[in-house]
Coordinates of C-alpha atoms in Angstrom, one line a residue:
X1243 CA -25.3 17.0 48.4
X1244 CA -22.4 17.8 46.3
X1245 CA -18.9 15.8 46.5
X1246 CA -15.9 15.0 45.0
X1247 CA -15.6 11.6 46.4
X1248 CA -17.7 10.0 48.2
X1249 CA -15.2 6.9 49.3
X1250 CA -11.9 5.4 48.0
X1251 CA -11.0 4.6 44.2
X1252 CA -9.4 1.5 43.6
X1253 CA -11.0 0.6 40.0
X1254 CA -9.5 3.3 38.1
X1255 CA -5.6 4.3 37.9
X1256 CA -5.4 8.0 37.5
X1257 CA -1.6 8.1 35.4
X1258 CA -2.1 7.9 31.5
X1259 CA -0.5 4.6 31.2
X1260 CA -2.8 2.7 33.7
X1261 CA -6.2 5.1 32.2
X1262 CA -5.5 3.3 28.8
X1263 CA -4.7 -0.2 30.1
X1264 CA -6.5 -0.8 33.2
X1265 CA -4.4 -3.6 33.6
X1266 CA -2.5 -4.7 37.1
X1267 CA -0.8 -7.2 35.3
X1268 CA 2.9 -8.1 36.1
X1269 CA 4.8 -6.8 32.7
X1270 CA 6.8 -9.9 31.2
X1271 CA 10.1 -9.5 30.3
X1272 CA 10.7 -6.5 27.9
X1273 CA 10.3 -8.0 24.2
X1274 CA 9.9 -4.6 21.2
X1275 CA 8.1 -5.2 18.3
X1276 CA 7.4 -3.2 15.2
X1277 CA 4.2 -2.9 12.9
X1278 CA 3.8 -1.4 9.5
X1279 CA 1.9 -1.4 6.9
X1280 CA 1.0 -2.3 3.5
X1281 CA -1.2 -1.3 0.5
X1282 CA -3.2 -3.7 -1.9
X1283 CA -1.9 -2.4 -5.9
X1284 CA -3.9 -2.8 -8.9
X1285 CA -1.7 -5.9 -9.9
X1286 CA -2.9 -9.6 -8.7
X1287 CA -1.1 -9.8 -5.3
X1288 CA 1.0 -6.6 -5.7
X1289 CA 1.9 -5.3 -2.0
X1290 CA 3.2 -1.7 -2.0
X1291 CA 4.7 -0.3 1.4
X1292 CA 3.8 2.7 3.0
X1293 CA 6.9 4.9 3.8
X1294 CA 8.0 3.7 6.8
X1295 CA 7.5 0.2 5.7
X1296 CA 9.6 1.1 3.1
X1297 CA 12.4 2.7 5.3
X1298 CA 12.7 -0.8 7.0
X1299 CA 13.1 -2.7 3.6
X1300 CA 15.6 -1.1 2.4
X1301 CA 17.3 -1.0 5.9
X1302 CA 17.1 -5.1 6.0
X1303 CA 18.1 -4.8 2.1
X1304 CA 14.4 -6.0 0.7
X1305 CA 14.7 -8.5 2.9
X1306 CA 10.7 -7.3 4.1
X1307 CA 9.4 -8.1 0.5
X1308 CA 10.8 -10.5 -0.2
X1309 CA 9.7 -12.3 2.8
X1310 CA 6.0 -11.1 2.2
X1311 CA 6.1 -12.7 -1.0
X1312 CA 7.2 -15.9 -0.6
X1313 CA 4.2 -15.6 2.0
X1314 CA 1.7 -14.7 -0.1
X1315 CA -0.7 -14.1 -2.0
X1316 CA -0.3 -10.2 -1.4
X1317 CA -1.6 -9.0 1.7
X1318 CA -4.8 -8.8 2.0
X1319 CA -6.6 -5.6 4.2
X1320 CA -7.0 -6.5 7.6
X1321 CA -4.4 -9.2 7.3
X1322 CA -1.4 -9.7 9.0
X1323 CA 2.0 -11.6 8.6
X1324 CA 4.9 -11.5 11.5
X1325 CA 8.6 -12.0 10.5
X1326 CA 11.3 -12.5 13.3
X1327 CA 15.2 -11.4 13.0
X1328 CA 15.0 -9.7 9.8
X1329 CA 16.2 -6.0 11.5
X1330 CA 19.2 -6.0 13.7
X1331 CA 16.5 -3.1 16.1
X1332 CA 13.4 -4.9 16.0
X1333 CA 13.6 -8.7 16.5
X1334 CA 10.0 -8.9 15.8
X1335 CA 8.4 -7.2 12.5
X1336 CA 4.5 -7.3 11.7
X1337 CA 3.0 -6.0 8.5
X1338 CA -0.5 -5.2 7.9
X1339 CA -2.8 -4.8 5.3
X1340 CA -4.6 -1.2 4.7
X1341 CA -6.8 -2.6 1.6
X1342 CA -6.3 -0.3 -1.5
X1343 CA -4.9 3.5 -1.1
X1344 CA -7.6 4.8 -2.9
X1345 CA -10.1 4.2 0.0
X1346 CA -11.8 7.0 0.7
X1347 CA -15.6 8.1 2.0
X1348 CA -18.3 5.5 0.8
X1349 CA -21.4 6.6 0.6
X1350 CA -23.5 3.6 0.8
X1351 CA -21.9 2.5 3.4
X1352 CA -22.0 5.7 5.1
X1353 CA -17.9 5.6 6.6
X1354 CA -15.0 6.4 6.2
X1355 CA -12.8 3.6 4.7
X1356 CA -10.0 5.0 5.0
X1357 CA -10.0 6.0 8.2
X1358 CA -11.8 2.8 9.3
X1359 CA -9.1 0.5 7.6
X1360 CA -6.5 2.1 9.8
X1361 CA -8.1 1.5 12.4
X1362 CA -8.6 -2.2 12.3
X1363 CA -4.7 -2.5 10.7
X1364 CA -3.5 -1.4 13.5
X1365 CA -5.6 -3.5 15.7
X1366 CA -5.0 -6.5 14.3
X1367 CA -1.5 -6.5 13.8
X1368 CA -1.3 -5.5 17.8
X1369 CA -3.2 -8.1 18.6
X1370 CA -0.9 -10.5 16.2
X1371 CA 2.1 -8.9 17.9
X1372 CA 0.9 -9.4 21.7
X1373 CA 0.3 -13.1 20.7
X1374 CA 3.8 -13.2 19.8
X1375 CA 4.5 -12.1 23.8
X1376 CA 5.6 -8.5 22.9
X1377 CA 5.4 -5.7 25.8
X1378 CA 6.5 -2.8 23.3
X1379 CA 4.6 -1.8 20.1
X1380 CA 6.2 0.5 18.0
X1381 CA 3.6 1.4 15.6
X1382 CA 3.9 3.4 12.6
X1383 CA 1.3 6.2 11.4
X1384 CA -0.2 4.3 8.9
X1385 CA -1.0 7.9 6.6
X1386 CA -3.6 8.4 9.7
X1387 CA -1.8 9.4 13.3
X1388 CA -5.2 9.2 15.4
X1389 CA -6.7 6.7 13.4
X1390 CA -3.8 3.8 14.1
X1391 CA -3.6 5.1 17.6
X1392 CA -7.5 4.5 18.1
X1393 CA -7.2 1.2 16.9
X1394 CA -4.4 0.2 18.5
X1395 CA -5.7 1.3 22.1
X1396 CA -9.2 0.1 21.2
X1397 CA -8.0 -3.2 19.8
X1398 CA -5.8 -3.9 22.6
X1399 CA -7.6 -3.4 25.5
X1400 CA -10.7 -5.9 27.0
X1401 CA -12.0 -6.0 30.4
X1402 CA -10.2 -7.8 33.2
X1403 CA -10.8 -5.9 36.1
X1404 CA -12.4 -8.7 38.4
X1405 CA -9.4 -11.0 37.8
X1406 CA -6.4 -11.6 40.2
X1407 CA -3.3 -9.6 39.1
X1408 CA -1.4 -12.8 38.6
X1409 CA -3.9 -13.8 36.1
X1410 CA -4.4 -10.8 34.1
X1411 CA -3.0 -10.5 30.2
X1412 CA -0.6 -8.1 29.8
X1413 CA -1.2 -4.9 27.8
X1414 CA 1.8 -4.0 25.8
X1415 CA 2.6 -0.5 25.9
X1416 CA 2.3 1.6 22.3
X1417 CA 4.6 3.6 20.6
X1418 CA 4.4 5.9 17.9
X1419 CA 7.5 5.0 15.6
X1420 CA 7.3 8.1 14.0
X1421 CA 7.6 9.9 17.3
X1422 CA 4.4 12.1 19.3
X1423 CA 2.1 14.0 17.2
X1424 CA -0.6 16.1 17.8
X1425 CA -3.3 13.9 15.7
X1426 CA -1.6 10.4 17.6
X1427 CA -2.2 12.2 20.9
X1428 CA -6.0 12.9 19.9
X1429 CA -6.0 9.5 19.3
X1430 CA -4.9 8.0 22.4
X1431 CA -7.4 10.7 24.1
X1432 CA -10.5 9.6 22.3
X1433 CA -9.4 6.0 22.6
X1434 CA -9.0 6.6 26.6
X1435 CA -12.5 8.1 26.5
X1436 CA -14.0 4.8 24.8
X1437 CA -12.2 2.4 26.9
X1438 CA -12.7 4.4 30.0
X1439 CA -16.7 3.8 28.9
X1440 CA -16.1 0.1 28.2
X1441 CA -14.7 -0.2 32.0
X1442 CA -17.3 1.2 33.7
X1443 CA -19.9 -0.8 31.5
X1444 CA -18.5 -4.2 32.3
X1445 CA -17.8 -3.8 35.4
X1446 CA -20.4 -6.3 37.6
X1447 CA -23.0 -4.8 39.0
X1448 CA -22.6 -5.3 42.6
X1449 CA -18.9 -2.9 41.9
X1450 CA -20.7 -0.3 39.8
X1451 CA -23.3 0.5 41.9
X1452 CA -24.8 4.2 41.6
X1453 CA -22.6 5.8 44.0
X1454 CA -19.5 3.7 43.1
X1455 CA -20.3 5.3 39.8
X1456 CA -20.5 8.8 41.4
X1457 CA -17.1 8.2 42.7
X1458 CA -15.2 7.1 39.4
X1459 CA -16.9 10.3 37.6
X1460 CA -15.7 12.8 40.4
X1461 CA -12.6 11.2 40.7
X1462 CA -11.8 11.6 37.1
X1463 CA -13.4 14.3 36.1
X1464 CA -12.2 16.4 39.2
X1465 CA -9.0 17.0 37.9
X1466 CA -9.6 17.8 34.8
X1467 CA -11.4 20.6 35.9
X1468 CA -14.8 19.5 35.6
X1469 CA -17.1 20.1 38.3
X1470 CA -19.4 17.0 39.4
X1471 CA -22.2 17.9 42.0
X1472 CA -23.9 14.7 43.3
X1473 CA -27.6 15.2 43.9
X1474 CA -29.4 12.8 46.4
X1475 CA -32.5 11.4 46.9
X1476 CA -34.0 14.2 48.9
X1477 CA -33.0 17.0 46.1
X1478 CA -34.4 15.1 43.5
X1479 CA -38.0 15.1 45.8
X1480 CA -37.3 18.8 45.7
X1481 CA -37.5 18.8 42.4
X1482 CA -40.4 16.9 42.3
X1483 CA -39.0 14.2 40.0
X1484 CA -41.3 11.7 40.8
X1485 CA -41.0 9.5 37.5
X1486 CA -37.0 9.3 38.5
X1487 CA -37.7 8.2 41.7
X1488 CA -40.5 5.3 41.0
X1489 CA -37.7 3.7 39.0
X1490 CA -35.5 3.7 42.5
X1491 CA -38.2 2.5 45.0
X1492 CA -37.2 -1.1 44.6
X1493 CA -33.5 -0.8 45.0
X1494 CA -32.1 -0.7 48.7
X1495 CA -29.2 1.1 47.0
X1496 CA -29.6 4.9 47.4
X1497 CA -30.5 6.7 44.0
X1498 CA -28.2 9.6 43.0
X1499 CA -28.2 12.7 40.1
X1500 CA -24.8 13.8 38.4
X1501 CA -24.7 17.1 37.8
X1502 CA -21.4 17.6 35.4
X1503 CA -20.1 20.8 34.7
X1504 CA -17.8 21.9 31.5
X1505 CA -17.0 25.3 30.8
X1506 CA -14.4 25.0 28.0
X1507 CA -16.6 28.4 26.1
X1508 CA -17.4 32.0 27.0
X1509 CA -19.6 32.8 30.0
X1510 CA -22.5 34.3 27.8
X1511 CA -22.7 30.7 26.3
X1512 CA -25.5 28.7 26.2
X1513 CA -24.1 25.5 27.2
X1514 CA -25.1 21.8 24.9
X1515 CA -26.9 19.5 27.4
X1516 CA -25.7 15.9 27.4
X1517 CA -28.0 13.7 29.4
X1518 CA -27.6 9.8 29.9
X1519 CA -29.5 7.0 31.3
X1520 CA -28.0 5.6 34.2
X1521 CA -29.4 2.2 35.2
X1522 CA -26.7 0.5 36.9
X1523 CA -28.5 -3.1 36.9
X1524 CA -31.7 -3.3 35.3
X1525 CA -33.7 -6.4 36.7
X1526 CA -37.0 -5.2 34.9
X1527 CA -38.3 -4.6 38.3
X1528 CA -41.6 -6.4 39.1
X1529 CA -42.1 -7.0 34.9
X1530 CA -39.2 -9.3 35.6
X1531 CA -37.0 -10.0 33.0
X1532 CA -36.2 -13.4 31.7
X1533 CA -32.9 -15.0 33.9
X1534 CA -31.0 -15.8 30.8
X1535 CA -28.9 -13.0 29.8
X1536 CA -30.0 -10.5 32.6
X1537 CA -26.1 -10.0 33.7
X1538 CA -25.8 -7.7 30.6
X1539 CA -27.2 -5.2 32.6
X1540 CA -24.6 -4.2 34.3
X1541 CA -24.1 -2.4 31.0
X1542 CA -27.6 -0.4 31.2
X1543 CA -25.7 2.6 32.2
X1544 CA -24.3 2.9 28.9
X1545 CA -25.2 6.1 27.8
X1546 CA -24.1 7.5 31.6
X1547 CA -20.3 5.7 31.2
X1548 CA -20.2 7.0 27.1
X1549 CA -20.7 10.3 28.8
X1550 CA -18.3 10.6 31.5
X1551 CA -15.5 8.8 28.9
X1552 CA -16.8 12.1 26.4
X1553 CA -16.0 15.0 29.1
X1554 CA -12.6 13.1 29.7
X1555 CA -11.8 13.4 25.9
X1556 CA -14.0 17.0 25.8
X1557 CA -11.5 18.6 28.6
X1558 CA -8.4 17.1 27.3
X1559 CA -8.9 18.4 24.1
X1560 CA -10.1 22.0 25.7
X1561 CA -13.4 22.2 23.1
X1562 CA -14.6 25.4 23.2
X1563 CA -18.1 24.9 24.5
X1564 CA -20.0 24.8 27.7
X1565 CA -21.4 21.7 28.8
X1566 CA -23.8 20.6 31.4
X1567 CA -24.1 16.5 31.5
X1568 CA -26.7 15.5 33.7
X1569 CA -27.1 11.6 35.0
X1570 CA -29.7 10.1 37.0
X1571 CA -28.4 6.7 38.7
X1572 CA -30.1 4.2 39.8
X1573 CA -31.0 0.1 40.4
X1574 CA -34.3 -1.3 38.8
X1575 CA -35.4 -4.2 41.7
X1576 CA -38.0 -5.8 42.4
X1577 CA -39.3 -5.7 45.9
X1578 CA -42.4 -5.1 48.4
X1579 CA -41.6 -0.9 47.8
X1580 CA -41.0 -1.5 43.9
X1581 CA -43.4 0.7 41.5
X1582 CA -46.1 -1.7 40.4
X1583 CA -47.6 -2.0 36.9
X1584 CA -50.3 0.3 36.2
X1585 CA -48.8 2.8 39.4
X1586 CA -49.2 6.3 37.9
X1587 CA -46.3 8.7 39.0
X1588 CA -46.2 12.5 38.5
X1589 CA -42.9 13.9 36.4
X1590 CA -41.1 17.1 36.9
X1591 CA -43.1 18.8 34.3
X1592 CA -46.9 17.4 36.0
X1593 CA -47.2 14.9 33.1
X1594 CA -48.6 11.9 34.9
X1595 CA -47.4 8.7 33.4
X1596 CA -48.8 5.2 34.1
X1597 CA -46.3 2.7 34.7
X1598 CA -47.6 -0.6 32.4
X1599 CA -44.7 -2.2 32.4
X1600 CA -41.7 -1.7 35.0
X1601 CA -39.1 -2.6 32.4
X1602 CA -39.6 0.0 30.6
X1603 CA -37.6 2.0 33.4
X1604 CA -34.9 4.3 30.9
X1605 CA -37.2 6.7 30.0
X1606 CA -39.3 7.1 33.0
X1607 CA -35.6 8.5 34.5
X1608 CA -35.0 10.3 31.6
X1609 CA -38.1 12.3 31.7
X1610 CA -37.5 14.0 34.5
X1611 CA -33.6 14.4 33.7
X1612 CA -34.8 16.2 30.1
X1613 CA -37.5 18.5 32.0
X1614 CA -34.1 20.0 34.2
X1615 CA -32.2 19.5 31.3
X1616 CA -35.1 22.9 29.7
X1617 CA -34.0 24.6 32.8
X1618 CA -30.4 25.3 31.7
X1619 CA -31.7 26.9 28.6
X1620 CA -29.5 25.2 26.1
X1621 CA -28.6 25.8 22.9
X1622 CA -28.2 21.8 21.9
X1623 CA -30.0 18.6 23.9
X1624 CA -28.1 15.3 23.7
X1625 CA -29.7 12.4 25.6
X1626 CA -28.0 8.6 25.2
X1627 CA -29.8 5.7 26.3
X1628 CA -29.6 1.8 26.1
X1629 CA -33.1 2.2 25.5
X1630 CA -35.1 -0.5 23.7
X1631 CA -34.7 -4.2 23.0
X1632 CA -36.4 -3.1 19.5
X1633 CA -33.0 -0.7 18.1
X1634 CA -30.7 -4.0 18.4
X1635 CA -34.2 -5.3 16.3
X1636 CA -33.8 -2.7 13.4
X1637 CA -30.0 -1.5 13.2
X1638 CA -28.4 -4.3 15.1
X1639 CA -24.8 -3.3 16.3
X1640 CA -24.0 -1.7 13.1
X1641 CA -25.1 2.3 14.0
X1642 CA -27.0 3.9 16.9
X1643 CA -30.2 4.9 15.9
X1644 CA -31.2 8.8 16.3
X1645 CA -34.0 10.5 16.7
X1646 CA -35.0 14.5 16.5
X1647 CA -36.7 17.3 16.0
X1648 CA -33.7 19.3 14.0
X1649 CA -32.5 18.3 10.4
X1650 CA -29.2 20.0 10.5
X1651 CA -27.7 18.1 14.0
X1652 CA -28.7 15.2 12.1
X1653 CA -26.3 15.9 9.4
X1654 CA -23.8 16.8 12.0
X1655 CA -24.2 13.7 13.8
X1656 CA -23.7 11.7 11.0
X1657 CA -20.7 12.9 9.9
X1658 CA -19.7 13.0 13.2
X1659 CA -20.1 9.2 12.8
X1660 CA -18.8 8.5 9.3
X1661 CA -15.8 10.0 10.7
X1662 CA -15.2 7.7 13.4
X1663 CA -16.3 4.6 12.3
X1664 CA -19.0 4.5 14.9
X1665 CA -22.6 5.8 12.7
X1666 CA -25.9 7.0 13.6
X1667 CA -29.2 6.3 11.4
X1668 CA -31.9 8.8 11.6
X1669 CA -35.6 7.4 12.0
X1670 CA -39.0 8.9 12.4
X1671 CA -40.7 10.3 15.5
X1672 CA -44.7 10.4 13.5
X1673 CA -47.3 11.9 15.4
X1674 CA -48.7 8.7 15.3
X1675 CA -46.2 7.4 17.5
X1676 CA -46.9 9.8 20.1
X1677 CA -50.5 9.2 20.0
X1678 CA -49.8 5.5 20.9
X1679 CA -48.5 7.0 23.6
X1680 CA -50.5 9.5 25.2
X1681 CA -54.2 8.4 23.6
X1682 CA -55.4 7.7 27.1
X1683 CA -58.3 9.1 29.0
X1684 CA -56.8 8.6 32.8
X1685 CA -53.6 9.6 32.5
X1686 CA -50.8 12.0 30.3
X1687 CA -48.6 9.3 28.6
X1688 CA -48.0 5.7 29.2
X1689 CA -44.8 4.3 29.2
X1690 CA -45.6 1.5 27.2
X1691 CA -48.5 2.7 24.4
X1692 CA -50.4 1.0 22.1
X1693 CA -49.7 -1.5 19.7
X1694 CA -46.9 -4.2 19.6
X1695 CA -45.3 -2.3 16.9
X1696 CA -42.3 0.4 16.4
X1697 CA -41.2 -0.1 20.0
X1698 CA -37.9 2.4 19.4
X1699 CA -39.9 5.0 18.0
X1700 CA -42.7 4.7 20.6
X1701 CA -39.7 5.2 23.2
X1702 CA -38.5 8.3 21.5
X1703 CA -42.2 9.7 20.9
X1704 CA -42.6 9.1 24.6
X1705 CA -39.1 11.1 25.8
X1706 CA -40.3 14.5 22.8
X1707 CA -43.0 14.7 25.9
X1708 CA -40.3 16.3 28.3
X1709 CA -37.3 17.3 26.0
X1710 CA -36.4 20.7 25.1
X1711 CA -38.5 21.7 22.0
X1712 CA -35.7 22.8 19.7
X1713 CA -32.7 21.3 19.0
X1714 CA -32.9 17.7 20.7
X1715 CA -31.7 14.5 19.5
X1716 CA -32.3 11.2 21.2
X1717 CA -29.3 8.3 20.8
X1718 CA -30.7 4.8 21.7
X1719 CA -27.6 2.8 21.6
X1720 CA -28.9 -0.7 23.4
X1721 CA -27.8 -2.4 19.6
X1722 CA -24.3 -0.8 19.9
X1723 CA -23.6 -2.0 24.2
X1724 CA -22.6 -5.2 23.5
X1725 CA -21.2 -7.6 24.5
X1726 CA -20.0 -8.6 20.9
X1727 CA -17.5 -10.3 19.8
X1728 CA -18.2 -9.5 15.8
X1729 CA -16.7 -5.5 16.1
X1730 CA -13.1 -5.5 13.6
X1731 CA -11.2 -3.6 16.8
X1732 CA -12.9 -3.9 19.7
X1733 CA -12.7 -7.3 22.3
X1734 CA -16.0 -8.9 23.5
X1735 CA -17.4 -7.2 26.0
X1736 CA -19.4 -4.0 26.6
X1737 CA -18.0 -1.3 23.4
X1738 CA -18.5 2.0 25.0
X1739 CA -20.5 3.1 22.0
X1740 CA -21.0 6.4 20.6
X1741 CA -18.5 7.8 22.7
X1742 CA -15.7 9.1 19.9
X1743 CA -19.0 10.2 18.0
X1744 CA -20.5 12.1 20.7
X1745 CA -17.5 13.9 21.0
X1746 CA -16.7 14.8 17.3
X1747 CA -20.1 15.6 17.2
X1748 CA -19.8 18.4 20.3
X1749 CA -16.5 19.4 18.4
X1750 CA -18.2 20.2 15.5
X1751 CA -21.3 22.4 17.3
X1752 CA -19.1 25.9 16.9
X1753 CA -19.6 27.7 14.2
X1754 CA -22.4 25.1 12.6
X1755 CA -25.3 26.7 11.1
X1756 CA -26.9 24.0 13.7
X1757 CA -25.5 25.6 17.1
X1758 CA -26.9 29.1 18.5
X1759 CA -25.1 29.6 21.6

């Protein structure tokens, strides 16, 4: 079946304003603020001001530094001191620290400090600035336009969609002091994107089901000119996806397929295949999982929700590629219809798979979703997953690790990361992971393998089974989901990781040495 919406919308707000809030909070009185920012010099506590701080200063006749240095010592990066009554415009004044002006690409730590300074400036002095009760941030530049927007956005916003309006925190509005740009607007774009992921992740379960899902893609993805066709469960039997639909047999909610639609590049165009897993509450099925911490996953549909907040950003910014995204949604229960351990189910390509453990549900749906994913002939495969237990293991929340079968998306990828702040690590898919996984006499592949040992890599061996054979890379984000409360600029809570990656990443496809469309 194909719709646009399947019921009413009421958890997202379709105007800019409410898309980068999600807020239904009553707006306080009006109360402006403004945040600049500061360098760290060479000198022992030397703070030099950017350009705009140093329009202000010499507006309030140095009352700014002088202020800040009776504060002191200097102002350290990420820091942040608030002055009151210093400007007759702007009864409240933060300053912020951007570390030394010299910050540049760092190699070992495989980011951009520069970029990622920004970011958590401006932040942390919104945060410091919404403390102080104000509804208006007007925010300067900070020598990177997107960058402070991101931040700002990212930094701001946490979920509170499940709380009366009368109790939710106000979201103050931001403001670039310097007036629009066209980098700020990216900014607030890419931010929406992220935040627009980190909403549907934390949303509870029993509001996010798989077709209240299918209605917050359609309805904001619809009019943006993106198609969404929802698939049910008798299309997918069609197809003969029958290791999707072992995954659903224990759910009484009704499993669904997104097929998205992008055409931002010329017809002739081989479109990039995005594919995310889509388990809207993972239980574990009958390999139950242990109580304590199950109502994380809510957030199991990360790589689904970093997806739909990419196309938002991907259509606003009118890439030019052709996309095809491609979701399979549904519950993992346990119940008296539920796929068993050591059931063998048959997937689209006739690879039977036996089912050892039930938990291991992500890439049982996303075998089937790859093997339609070969039909669209694409030039590039992307699949992202909350995958395995074993990535937060190896990489923690620090990168999403990556996994392929081409060298040169790799690169792209990672710079694609070390631009955003948000990385990717590249690590192996052996041949002797994927005999651990298909070394049996009964049966194709197991979902589990052999050995307690290299469980991520086992999981990626597994999906190269039904992916495209060229230019694939796997994303298993379950260390980057969340909820944390560790990130510089983003509130506890689900993080809506990669989803500024994935889409400088798709920017970056045309023209590449990487991307034959």
């Amino acid at each position: 079946m194909a719709c646009a919406r399947l019921r009413s919308i009421q958890l997202i707000a379709m105007n800019s304003f409410k898309i980068r809030n999600f807020s239904s909070a009553k707006p306080p009185p009006e109360k402006k603020g403004l945040l600049l920012g500061a360098y760290t010099g060479e000198k022992d506590g030397e703070v030099i001001f950017t350009n705009a701080a140093k329009g202000i200063d010499n507006e309030c006749e140095g009352k700014l530094a002088q202020f800040i240095d009776v504060a002191g010592p200097g102002l350290k990066q990420g820091k942040c001191r608030v002055f009151y009554k210093l400007h007759k415009n702007h009864d409240i004044i933060a300053v912020v620290g951007l570390g030394k002006k010299s910050l540049t690409y760092n190699e070992m730590e495989d980011i951009d400090e520069k970029k990622e300074a920004v970011r958590i400036a401006a932040a942390t002095g919104c945060r410091y600035l919404q403390d102080a009760g104000v509804t208006q941030i007007y925010l300067e530049n900070l020598g990177e336009p997107q960058c402070a927007a991101e931040g700002a956005n990212l930094g701001l916003w946490f979920y509170q969609g499940t709380k009366s309006p009368e109790s939710q925190v106000y979201i103050p509005q931001v403001i670039p002091f310097e007036g629009q740009s066209e980098e700020w607007n990216k900014g607030e774009i890419l931010s929406d994107a992220q935040n627009l992921a980190r909403m549907l992740m934390d949303t509870p379960a029993n509001l996010m089901t798989p077709t209240i899902f299918a209605e917050n893609a359609a309805s904001v993805l619809d009019d943006l000119g993106v198609v969404v066709v929802v698939h049910d469960k008798k299309w997918a039997e069609s197809k003969k996806m029958g290791s999707f639909l072992s995954v659903a047999r224990g759910s009484d909610e009704p499993p669904l397929f997104l097929e998205i639609s992008y055409s931002g590049g010329k017809p002739s165009e081989k479109p990039i295949a995005l594919v995310g897993k889509g388990i809207t509450f993972d239980s574990g099925g009958i390999s139950l999982k242990p109580g304590a911490g199950m109502a994380e996953m809510r957030g199991d549909m990360g790589g689904a929700a970093c997806i739909v907040g990419a196309l938002t950003a991907i259509a606003k910014l009118k890439i030019p590629v052709n996309i095809v995204a491609l979701i399979p949604l549904t519950e993992n229960m346990p119940s008296g219809k539920a796929t068993k351990p050591g059931d063998v189910v048959t997937a689209m390509n006739g690879k039977t798979i036996c089912v050892d453990n039930t938990d291991a549900e992500g890439r049982l749906i996303l075998a089937d979703a790859l093997c339609y994913a070969d039909t669209f002939n694409p030039a590039v495969t992307v699949d992202l997953a909350t995958l395995t237990g074993a990535m937060g293991v190896c990489l923690g929340s620090a990168a999403t690790g990556i996994f392929s079968n081409s060298t040169p998306l790799c690169n792209i990828m990672s710079k694609a990361g070390a631009v955003t702040g948000d990385r990717v690590w590249r690590l192996p898919i052996y041949k002797d992971y994927t005999s651990l996984m298909t070394s049996y006499k009964s049966v194709d592949i197991n979902n589990l393998g052999k050995d307690k040992v290299a469980g991520s890599c086992k999981a990626a061996a597994f999906l190269k089974e039904f992916a495209p054979k060229e230019n694939w890379i796997h994303m298993d984000i379950a260390g980057v989901m969340g909820p944390s409360d560790w990130h510089p600029y983003l509130q506890k809570g689900m993080m809506g990781r990669p989803t500024r990656t994935l889409v400088e990443f798709v920017s970056q496809l045309p023209g590449s040495n990487a991307f034959s469309a």
